[in-house]
XYZ file of C-alpha atoms in Angstrom:
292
model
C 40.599 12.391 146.688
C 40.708 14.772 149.299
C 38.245 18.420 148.891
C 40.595 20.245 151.085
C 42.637 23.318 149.565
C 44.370 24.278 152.203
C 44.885 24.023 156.216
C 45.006 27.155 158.245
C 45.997 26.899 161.534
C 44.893 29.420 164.296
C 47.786 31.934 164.783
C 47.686 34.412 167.782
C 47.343 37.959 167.885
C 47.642 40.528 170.110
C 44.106 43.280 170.066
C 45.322 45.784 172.885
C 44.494 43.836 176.603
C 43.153 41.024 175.131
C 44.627 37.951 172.939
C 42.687 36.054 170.074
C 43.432 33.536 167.577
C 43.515 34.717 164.014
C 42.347 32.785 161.068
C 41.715 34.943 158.086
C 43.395 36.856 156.557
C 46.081 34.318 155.961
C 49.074 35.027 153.190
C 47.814 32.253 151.289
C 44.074 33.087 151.488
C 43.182 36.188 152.057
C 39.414 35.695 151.518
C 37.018 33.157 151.309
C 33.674 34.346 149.738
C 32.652 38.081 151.359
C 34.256 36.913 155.063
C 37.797 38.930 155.174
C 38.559 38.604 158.965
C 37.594 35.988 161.376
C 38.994 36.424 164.863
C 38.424 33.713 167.424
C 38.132 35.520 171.315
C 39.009 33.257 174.182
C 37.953 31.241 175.313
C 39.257 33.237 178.531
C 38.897 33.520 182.476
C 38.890 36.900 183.255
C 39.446 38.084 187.047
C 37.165 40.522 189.355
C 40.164 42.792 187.693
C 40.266 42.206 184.216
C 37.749 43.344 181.379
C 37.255 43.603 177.600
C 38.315 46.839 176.942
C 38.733 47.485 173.382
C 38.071 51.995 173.259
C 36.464 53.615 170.354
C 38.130 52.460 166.602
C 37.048 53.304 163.397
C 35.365 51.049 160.507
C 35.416 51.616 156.869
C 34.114 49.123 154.052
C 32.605 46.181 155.795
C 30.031 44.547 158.368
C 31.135 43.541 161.289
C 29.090 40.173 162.990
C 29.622 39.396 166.585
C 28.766 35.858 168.006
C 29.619 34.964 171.582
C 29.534 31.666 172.968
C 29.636 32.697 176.720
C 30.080 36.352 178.293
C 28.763 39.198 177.581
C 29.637 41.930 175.734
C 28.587 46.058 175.899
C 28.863 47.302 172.623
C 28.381 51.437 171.358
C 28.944 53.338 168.581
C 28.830 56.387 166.705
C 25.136 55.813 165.161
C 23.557 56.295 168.701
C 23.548 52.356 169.410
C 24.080 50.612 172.593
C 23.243 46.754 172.887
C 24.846 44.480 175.351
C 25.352 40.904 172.994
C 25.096 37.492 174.613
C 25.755 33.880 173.813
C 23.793 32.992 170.628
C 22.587 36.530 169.642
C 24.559 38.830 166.416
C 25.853 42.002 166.590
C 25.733 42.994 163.031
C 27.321 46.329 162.351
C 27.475 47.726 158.692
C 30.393 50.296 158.446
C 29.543 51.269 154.812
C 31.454 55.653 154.438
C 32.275 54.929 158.222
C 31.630 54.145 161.597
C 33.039 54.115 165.602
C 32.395 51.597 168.108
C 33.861 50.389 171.414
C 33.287 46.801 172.614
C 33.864 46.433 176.828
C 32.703 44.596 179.572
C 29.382 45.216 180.754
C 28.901 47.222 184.025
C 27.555 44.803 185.944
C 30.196 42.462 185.168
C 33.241 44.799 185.624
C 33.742 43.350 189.404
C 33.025 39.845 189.222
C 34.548 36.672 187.699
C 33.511 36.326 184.079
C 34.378 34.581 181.155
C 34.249 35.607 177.342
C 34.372 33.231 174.430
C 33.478 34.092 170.706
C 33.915 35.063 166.880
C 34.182 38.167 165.248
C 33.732 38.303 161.602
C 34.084 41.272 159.097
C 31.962 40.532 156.013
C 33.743 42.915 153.174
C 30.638 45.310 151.034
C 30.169 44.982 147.472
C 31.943 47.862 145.619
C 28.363 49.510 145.156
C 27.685 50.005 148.571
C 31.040 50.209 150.304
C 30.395 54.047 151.065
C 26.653 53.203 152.200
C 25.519 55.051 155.751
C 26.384 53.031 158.661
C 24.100 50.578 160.484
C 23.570 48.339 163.096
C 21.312 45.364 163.729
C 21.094 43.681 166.762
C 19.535 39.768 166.287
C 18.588 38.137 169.297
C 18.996 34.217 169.960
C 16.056 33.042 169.527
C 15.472 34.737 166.022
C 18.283 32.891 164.225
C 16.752 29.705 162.386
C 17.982 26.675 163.616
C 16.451 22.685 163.119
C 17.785 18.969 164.290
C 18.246 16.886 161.157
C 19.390 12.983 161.799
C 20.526 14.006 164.988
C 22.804 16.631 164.492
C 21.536 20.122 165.053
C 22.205 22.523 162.094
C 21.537 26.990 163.016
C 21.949 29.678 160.462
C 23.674 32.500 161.726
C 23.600 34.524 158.815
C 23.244 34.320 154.750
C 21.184 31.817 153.309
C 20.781 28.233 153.038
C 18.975 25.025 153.354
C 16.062 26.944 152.054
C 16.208 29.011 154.781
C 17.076 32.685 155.754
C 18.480 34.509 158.519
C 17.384 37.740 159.598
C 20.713 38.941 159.557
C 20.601 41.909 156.601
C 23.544 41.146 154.809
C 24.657 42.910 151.756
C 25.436 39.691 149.174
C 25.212 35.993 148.869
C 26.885 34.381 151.892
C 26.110 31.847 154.808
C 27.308 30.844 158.512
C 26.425 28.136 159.722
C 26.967 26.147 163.014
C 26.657 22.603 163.302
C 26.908 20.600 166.375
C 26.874 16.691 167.203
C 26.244 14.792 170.495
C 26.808 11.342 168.409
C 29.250 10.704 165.233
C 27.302 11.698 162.374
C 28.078 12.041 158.219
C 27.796 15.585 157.048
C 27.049 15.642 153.282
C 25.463 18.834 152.293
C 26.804 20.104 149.515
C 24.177 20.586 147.325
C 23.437 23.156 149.827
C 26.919 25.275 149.378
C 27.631 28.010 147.105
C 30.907 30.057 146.024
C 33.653 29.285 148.236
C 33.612 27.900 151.240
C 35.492 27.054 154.380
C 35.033 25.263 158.057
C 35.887 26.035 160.800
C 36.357 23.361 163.795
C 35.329 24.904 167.483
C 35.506 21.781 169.391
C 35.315 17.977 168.617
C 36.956 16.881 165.130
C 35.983 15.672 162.011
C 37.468 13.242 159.155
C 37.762 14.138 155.874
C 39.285 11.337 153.748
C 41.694 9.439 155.723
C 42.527 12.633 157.141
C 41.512 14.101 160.600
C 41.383 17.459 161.631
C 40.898 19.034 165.140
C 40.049 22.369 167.124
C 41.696 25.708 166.109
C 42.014 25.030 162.100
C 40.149 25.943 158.717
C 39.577 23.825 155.802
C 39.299 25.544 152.802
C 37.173 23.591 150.700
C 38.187 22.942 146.878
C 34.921 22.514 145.324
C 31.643 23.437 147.889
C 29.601 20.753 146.036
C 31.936 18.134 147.272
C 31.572 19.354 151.088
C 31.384 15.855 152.736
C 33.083 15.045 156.158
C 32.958 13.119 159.726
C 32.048 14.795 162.534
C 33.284 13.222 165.864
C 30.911 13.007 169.032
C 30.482 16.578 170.471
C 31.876 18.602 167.906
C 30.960 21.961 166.582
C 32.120 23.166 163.099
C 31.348 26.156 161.373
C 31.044 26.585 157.472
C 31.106 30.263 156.652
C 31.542 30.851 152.635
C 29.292 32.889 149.333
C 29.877 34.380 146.291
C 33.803 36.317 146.121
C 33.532 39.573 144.714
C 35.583 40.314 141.128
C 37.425 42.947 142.284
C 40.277 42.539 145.565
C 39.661 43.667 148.517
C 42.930 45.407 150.750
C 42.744 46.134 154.761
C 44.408 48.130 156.807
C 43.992 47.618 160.294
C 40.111 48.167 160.616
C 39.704 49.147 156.605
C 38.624 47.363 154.364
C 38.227 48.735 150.438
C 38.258 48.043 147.190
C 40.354 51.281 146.273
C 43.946 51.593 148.342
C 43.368 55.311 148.078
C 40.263 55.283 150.060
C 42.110 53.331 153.030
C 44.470 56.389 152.763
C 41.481 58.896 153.017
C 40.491 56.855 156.417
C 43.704 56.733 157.666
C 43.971 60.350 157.716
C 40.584 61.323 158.825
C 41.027 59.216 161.825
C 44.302 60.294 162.589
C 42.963 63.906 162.708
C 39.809 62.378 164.521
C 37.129 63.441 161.620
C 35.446 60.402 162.237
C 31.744 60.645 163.858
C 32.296 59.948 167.825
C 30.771 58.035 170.074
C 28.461 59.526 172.846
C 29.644 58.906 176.682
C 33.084 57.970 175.440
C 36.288 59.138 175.935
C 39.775 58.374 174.000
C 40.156 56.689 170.958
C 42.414 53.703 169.751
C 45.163 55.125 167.890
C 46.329 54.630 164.862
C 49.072 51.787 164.331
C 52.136 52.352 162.636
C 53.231 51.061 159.954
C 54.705 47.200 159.539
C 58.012 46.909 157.386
């Protein structure tokens, strides 16, 4: 019997000058564990011509964790912070009462032929601390825990598991984790798993049953202590799952809350620009209207 719940394939979407393929929220899963939003950047080409330009944009409710697999990317924001991520490092930005950040190309890269491919993840706040101060944390590559076990090699991006931690401060129970094979291996690590869970397929496939599953989908796993699978020669998967919270979480654009009234109060402090701003920038991403 198979452990998948549901299939969700990667749908595009449209950011401002740049496309990426959605995979959460979907309509029939709008969470799994804390993770609310997973985008998937690229991966692109971009010109001597054409950069990341995403302006300044506000953040309520939520941590935002940003993990490229090539390019680079200049991040600021409105606590004072600017870090230029690269493959294999985290952005982590908590959001908590609110926050503004841009994301662009780097200088140095502005004029040359570059490429960008990545996630971003928004990792929703437990009620208690959804109006904490901002924060950001900036992990570099060689910090995040990762180990070769029968061949295939296993990193933690965030959360907790294996018996090991991440130094990525998140706010609940939750882990990332990236797997990669050279040769076909059996993944059976359930009895590491908690909560709900989910995986993600980068490249390669895997088997689950008599079932199998390639690039660009999500598996949302039934039961986590169940999580067996295939993985094909020169794959990478991600498993990204934890503890849900009891109470619902609702988004609007970059919002994320537990009360629908609070997404109002952003809405309206951003559209009169009371949000903190960012220093060196100019302009702002405005507000989108409505959907009907």
């Amino acid at each position: 019997m198979s452990n998948i719940q549901l299939i969700i394939e990667e749908r595009a979407a449209d950011i401002g000058n740049f496309l990426v393929g959605r995979l959460l929220p979907f309509r029939q899963k709008r969470a799994v564990g804390p993770f609310v939003f997973i985008d998937h950047m690229g991966p692109a080409k971009l010109s001597d011509h054409q950069n990341l330009d995403v302006g300044p944009h506000p953040h309520i409710g939520l941590s935002t964790l940003t993990y490229l697999f090539e390019g680079a990317i200049m991040h600021r924001d409105s606590i004072g912070s600017m870090v230029e991520i690269q493959p294999g490092a985290v952005n982590w930005m908590t959001s908590g009462k609110g926050v503004v950040h841009s994301e662009r190309t780097p200088e140095y890269l502005r004029h040359s032929e570059k490429s960008l491919h990545g996630l971003q993840i928004w990792v929703a706040l437990p009620k208690e601390l959804e109006e904490m101060e901002p924060s950001f944390t900036h992990i570099e590559a060689n910090e995040i825990p990762e180990w070769t076990e029968n061949g295939v090699h296993y990193k933690l991006v965030a959360g907790e598991a294996f018996g090991k931690k991440s130094p990525v401060p998140v706010y609940s129970p939750l882990y990332f984790l990236e797997i990669k094979t050279k040769e076909a291996a059996t993944i059976s690590i359930g009895d590491q798993l908690f909560g709900e869970s989910a995986l993600y397929i980068l490249e390669g496939s895997i088997k689950e049953g008599e079932e199998t599953f390639g690039p660009k989908q999500i598996l949302i796993a039934k039961n986590t202590e169940l999580c067996s699978f295939e993985m094909a020669e020169n794959s990478t998967v991600y498993i990204f799952g934890g503890e849900a919270f009891p109470e619902e979480r609702f988004i609007f654009w970059n919002f994320v809350s537990s009360r629908k009234e609070r997404i109002e109060e952003a809405k309206k402090a951003w559209t009169e620009q009371t949000f903190p701003k960012i220093e060196g920038e100019t302009g702002f991403v405005p507000l989108p209207e409505p959907k009907f």
